[in-house]
Coordinates of C-alpha atoms in Angstrom, one line a residue:
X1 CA -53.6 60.1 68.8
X2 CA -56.1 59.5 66.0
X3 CA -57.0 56.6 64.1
X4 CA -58.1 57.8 59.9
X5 CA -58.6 56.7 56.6
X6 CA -55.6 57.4 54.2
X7 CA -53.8 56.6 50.8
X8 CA -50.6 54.8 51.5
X9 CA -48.1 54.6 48.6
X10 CA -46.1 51.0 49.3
X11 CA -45.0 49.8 45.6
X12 CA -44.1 52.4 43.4
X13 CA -43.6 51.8 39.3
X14 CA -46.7 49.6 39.1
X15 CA -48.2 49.3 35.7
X16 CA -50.8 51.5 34.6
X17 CA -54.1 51.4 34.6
X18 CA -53.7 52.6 38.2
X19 CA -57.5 51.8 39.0
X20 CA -56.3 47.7 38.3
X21 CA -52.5 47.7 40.3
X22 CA -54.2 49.7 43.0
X23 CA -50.3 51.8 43.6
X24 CA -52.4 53.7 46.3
X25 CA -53.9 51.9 49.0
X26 CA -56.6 52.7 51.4
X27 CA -55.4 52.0 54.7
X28 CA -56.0 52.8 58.5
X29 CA -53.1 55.1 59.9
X30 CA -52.7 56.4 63.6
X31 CA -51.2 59.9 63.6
X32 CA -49.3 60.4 66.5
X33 CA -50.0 63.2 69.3
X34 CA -48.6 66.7 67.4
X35 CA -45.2 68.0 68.9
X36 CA -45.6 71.2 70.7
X37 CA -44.8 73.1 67.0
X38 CA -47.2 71.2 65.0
X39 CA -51.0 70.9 64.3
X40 CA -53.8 68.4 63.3
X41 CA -55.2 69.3 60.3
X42 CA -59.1 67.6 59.4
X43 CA -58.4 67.4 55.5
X44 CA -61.8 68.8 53.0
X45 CA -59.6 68.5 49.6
X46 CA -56.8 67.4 48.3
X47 CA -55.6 68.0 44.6
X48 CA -54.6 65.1 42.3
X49 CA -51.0 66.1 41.6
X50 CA -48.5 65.2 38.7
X51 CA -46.1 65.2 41.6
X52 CA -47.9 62.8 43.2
X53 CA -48.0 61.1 40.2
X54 CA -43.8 60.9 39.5
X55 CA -43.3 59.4 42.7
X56 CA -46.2 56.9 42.6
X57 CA -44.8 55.9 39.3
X58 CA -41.2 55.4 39.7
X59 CA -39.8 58.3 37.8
X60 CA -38.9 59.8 41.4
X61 CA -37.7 58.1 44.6
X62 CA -38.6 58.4 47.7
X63 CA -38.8 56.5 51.3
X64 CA -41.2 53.8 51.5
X65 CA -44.1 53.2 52.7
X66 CA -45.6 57.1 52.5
X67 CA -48.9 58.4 52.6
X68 CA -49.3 61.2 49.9
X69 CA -50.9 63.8 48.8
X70 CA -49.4 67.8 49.3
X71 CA -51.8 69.7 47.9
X72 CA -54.6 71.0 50.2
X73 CA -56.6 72.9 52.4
X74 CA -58.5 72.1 55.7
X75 CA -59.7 72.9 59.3
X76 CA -57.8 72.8 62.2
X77 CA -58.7 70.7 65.3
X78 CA -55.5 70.7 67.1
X79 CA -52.7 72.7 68.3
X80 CA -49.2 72.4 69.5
X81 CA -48.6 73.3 72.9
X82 CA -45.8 76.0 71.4
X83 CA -47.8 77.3 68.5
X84 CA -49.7 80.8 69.6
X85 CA -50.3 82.1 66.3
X86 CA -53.0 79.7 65.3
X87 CA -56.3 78.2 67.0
X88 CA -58.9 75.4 66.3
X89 CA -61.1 76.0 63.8
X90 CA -58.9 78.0 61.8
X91 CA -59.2 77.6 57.8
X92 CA -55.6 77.0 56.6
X93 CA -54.2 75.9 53.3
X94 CA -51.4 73.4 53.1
X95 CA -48.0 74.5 51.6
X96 CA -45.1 71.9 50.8
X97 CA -41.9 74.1 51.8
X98 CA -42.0 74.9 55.5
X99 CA -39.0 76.6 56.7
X100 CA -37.1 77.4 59.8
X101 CA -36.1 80.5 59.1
X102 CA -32.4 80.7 60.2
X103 CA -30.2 78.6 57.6
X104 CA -28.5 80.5 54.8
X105 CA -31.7 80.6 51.8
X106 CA -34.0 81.8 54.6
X107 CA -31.8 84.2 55.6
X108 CA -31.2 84.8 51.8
X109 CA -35.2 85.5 51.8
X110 CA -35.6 82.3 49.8
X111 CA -37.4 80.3 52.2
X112 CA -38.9 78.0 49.9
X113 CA -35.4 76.3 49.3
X114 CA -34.8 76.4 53.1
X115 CA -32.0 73.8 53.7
X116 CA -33.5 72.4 57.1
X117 CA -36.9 71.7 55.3
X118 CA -35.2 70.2 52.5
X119 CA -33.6 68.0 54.7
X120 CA -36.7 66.5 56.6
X121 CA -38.5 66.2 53.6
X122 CA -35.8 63.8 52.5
X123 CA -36.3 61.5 55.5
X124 CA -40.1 61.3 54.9
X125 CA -40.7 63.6 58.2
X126 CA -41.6 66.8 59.4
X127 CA -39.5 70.1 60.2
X128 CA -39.8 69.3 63.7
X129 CA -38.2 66.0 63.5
X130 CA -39.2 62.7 62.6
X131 CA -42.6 61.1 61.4
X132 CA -45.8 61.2 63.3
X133 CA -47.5 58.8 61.0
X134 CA -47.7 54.9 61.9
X135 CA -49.2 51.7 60.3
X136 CA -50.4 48.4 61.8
X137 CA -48.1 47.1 64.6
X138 CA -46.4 50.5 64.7
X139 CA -45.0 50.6 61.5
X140 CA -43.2 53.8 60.5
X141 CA -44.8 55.7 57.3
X142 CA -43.2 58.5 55.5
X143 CA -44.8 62.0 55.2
X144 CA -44.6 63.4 51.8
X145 CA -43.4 66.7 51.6
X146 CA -44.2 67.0 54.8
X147 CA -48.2 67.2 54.8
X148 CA -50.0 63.7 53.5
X149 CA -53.2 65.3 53.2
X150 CA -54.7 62.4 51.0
X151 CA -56.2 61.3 54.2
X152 CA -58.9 62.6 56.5
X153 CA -56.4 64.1 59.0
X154 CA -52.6 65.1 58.9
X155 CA -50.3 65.9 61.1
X156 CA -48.5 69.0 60.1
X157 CA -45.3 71.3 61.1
X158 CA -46.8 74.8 62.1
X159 CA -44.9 76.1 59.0
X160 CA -46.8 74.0 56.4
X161 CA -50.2 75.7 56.9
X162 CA -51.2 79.3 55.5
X163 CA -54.4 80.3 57.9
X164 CA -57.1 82.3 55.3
X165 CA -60.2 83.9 56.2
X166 CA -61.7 83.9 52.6
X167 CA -65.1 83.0 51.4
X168 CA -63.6 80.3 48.9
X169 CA -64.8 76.9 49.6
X170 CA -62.5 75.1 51.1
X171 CA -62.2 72.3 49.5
X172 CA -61.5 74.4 46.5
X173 CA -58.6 76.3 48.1
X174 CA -56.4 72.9 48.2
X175 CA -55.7 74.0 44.9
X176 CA -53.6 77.2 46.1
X177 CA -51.4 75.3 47.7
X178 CA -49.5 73.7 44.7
X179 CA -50.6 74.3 41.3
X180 CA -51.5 78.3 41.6
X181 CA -48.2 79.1 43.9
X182 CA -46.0 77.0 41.6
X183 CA -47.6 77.8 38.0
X184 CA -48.5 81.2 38.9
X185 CA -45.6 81.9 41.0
X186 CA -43.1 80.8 38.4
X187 CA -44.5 83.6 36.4
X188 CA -45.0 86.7 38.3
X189 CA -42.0 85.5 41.2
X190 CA -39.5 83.8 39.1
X191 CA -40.2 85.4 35.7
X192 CA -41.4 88.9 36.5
X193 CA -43.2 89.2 33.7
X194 CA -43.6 92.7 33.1
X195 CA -46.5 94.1 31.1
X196 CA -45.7 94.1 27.4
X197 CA -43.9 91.5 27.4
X198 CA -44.2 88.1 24.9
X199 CA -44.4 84.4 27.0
X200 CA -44.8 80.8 25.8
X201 CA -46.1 78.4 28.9
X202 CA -45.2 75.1 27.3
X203 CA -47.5 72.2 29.3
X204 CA -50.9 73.1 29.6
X205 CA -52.2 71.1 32.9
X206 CA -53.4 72.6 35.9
X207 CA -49.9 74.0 36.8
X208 CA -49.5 75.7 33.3
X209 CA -52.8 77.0 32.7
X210 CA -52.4 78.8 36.3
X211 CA -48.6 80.1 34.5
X212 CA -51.3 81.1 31.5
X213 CA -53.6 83.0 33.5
X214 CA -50.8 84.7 35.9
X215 CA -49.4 85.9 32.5
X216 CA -52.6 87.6 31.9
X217 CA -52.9 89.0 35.0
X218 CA -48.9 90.6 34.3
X219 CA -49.7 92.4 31.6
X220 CA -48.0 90.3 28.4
X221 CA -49.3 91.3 25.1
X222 CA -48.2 87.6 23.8
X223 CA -49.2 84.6 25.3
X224 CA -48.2 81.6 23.9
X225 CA -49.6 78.2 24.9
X226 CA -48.1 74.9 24.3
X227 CA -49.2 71.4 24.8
X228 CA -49.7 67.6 23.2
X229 CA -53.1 67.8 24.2
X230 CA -55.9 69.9 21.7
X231 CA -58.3 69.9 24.9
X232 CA -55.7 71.9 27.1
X233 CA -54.8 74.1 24.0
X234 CA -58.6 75.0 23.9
X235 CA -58.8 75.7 27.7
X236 CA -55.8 77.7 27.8
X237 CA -57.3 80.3 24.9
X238 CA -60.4 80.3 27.3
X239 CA -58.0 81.5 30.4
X240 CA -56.1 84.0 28.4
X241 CA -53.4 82.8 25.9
X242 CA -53.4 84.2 22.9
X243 CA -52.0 81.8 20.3
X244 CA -51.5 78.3 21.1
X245 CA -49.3 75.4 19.6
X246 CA -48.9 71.9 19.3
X247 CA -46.1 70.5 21.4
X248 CA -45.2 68.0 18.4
X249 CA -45.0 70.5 15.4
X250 CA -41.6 70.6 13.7
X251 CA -41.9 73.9 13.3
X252 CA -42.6 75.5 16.1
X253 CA -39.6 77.4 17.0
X254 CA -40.2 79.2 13.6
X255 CA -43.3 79.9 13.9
X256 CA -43.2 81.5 17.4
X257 CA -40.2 83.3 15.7
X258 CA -42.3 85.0 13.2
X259 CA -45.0 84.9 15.6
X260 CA -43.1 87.3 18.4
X261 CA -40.3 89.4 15.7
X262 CA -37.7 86.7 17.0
X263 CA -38.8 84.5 19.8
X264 CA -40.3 84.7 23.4
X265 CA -38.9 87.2 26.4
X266 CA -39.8 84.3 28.7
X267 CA -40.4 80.5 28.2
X268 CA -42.1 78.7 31.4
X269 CA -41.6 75.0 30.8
X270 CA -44.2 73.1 33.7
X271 CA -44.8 69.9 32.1
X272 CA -41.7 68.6 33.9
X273 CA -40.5 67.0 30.6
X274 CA -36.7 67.2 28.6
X275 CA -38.7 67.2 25.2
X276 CA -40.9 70.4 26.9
X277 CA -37.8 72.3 28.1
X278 CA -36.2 71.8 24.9
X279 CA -38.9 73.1 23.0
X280 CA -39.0 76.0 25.4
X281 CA -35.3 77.2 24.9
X282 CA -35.5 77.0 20.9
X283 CA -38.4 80.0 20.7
X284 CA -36.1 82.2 23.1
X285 CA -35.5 85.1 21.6
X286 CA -32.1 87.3 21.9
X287 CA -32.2 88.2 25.6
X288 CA -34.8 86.1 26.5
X289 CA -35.0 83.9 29.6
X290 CA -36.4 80.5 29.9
X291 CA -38.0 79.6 33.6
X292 CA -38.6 76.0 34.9
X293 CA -40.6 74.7 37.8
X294 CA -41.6 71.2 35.8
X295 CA -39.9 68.2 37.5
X296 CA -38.9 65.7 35.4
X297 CA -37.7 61.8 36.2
X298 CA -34.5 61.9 38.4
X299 CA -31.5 62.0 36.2
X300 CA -33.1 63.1 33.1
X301 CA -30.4 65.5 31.4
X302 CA -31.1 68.9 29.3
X303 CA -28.1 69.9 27.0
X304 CA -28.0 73.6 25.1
X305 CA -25.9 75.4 22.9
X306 CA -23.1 77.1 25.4
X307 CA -22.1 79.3 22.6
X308 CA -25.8 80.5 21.7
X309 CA -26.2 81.1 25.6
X310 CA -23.7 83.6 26.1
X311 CA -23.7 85.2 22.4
X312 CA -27.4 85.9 23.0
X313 CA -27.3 86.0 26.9
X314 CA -30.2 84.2 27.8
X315 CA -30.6 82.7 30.7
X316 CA -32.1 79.6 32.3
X317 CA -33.9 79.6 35.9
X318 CA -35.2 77.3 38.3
X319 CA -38.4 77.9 40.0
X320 CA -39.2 76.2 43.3
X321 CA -42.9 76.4 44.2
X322 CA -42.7 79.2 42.4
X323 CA -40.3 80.9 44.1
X324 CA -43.6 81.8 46.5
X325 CA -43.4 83.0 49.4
X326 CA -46.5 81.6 51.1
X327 CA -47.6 83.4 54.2
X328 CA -47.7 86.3 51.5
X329 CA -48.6 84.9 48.2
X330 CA -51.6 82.4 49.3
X331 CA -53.8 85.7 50.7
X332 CA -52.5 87.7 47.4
X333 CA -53.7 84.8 44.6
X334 CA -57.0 84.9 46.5
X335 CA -57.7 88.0 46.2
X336 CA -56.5 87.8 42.8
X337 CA -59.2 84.7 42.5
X338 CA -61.8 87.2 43.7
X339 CA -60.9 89.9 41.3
X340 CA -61.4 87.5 38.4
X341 CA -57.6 87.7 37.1
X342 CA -57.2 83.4 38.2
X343 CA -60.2 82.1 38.0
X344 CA -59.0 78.6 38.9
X345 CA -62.3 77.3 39.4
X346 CA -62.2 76.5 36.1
X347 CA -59.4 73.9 36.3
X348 CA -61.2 71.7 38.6
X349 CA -63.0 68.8 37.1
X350 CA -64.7 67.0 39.8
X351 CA -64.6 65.7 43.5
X352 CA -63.3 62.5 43.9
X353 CA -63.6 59.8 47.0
X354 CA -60.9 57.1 47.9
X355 CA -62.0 54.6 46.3
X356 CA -61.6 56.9 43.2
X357 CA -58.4 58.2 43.6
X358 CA -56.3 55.4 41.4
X359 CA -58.7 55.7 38.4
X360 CA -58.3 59.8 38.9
X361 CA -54.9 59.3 38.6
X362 CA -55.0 57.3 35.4
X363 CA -57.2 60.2 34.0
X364 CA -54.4 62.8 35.3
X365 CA -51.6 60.3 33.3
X366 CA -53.5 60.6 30.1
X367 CA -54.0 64.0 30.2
X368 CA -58.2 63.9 30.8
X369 CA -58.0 65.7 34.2
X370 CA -57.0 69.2 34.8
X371 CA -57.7 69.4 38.7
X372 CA -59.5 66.6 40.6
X373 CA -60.2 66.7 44.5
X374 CA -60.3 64.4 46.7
X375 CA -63.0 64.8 49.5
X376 CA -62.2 62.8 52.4
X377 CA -65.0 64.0 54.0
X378 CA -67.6 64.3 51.0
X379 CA -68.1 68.1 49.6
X380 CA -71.1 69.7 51.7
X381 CA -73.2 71.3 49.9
X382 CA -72.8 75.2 48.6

């Protein structure tokens, strides 16, 4: 067992600013010895997540009391007595959709939608059953998606963790495991952009600039970026977009129209807002097809034209994590990294501690952060 520092989500929907109602708090865990499939990770970074951010604030639900944070990267220090495949020390990146590789998606080969994994993430535990994570006088916390890595150790299904042997700093790399495999991924895996093609990424944070830049990196002659924030817009020019929008003009759909001879092939909504996605279907061309990995409050509702759907056959998709494939995709963005087609460096905006991570999150809800990292360990030097 070991005893560590992490960020414990107890009360969710309390009022911003975050830094004064303190949603996250700092608390000793024990994580419990690893079941023979499972590892102990030591955490170096962790991103600052707008999914973190809809469960901390009430728009999503989930069980309660739960230490967060699913975006990451670290070292490992221990292993399961049934996992051969990886040893202490390793360098692995976190991933948030294990799977177990014999229900019907993973049989489907769509393991990120793997039914078991959905299932124990759910309960607040991990693929192998049941939470490993426990408060004063034994009190049972909740994993999020399986990983909790806003702490200075996690506990962690063997399928969770991408081993890498890459020169990328590692606190760095957490940011593979959520924004580049879901912005990216909705882009090149989902989308298929192929090279020629015309794309509007509406939402601009660190999820959709990583949709910008894997747009790039496919070949599209038009690349259309779309966001509230002038900041973002500028950033998004900087990593390849060639035009770039204000979410709140009325006349956006027309002037993408005249823009792209009609509209957009592809529309990637990833701010995980209704106003976002319906912004996204209006500059569809004839054809066109509009791709989603944005995750909006539970409930929320988006409506179309069924007539204008199948008269112009376009077509709207979901994009889970970016329809990645991990174990493949983490080692093929890297090398992308190195080759200078994502250089998501750029999106990072600083290294955070824990005392910092409520204020970071205010700065995420106001759109002033792109990328911040907590270091639960501090950031050695370069």
């Amino acid at each position: 067992m070991i005893d560590c520092k992490g960020m414990v989500l107890r009360d969710a929907g309390l009022p911003a600013p975050y830094a004064d109602s303190q949603p996250l708090k700092l608390e000793t865990v024990t994580l419990l010895d690893p079941k023979p499939s499972d590892l102990v990770v030591k955490v170096i970074g962790a991103g600052l997540c707008h999914s973190d951010l809809s469960f901390m604030d009430g728009n999503r639900i989930a069980a309660l009391p739960m230490l967060m944070g699913h975006e990451g990267a670290g070292e490992v220090v221990e292993v399961g007595a049934g996992v051969d495949d990886v040893k202490v020390g390793d360098k692995v990146v976190f991933q948030f959709a294990p799977s177990c590789g014999r229900c019907e998606m993973c049989q489907s080969g769509r393991p990120q939608i793997c039914l078991a994994a959905v299932k124990a993430r759910g309960e607040g535990g991990l693929l192998s059953g049941g939470s490993r994570i426990r408060g004063a006088d034994g009190e049972k916390i909740a994993h999020f998606t399986g990983i909790s890595c806003f702490a200075e150790y996690a506990v962690v299904n063997r399928g969770s963790v991408v081993v890498i042997d890459d020169p990328i700093p590692l606190v760095d790399a957490a940011v593979f495991g959520c924004a580049v495999m879901t912005g990216t991924g909705a882009v090149l895996n989902t989308a298929r952009i192929q090279a020629g093609e015309s794309v509007a990424v509406f939402g601009l944070g660190g999820v959709g600039l990583c949709g910008v830049m894997g747009a790039k990196a496919s070949g599209a002659e038009i690349i259309i970026g779309v966001d509230l924030e002038e900041a973002k817009r500028e950033k998004a020019i900087e990593l390849g977009a060639t035009h770039t929008f204000d979410a709140r003009d009325p006349e956006l759909a027309s002037k993408v129209a005249d823009l792209t001879r009609g509209g957009v092939d592809v529309a990637v909504e990833l701010a995980g807002a209704i106003k976002a996605m319906e912004g996204a279907y209006s500059v569809l061309r004839r054809g066109g097809r509009l791709v989603t990995a944005g995750l909006t409050p539970s409930g929320a509702k988006f409506g179309f034209d069924h007539g204008d759907l199948v008269a112009n056959e376009k077509a709207v998709i979901g994009s889970y994590m970016g329809s990645s494939v991990p174990v493949r995709d983490i080692p093929r963005f890297l090398r992308m990294y190195h080759a200078g087609a994502l250089p998501v460096d750029k999106l990072i905006d600083g290294y955070l501690g824990f005392e910092e991570v409520n204020a970071g999150f205010d700065r995420l809800a106001q759109g002033k952060a792109l990328r911040q990292l907590l270091a639960p360990h501090g950031v050695s030097p370069a």
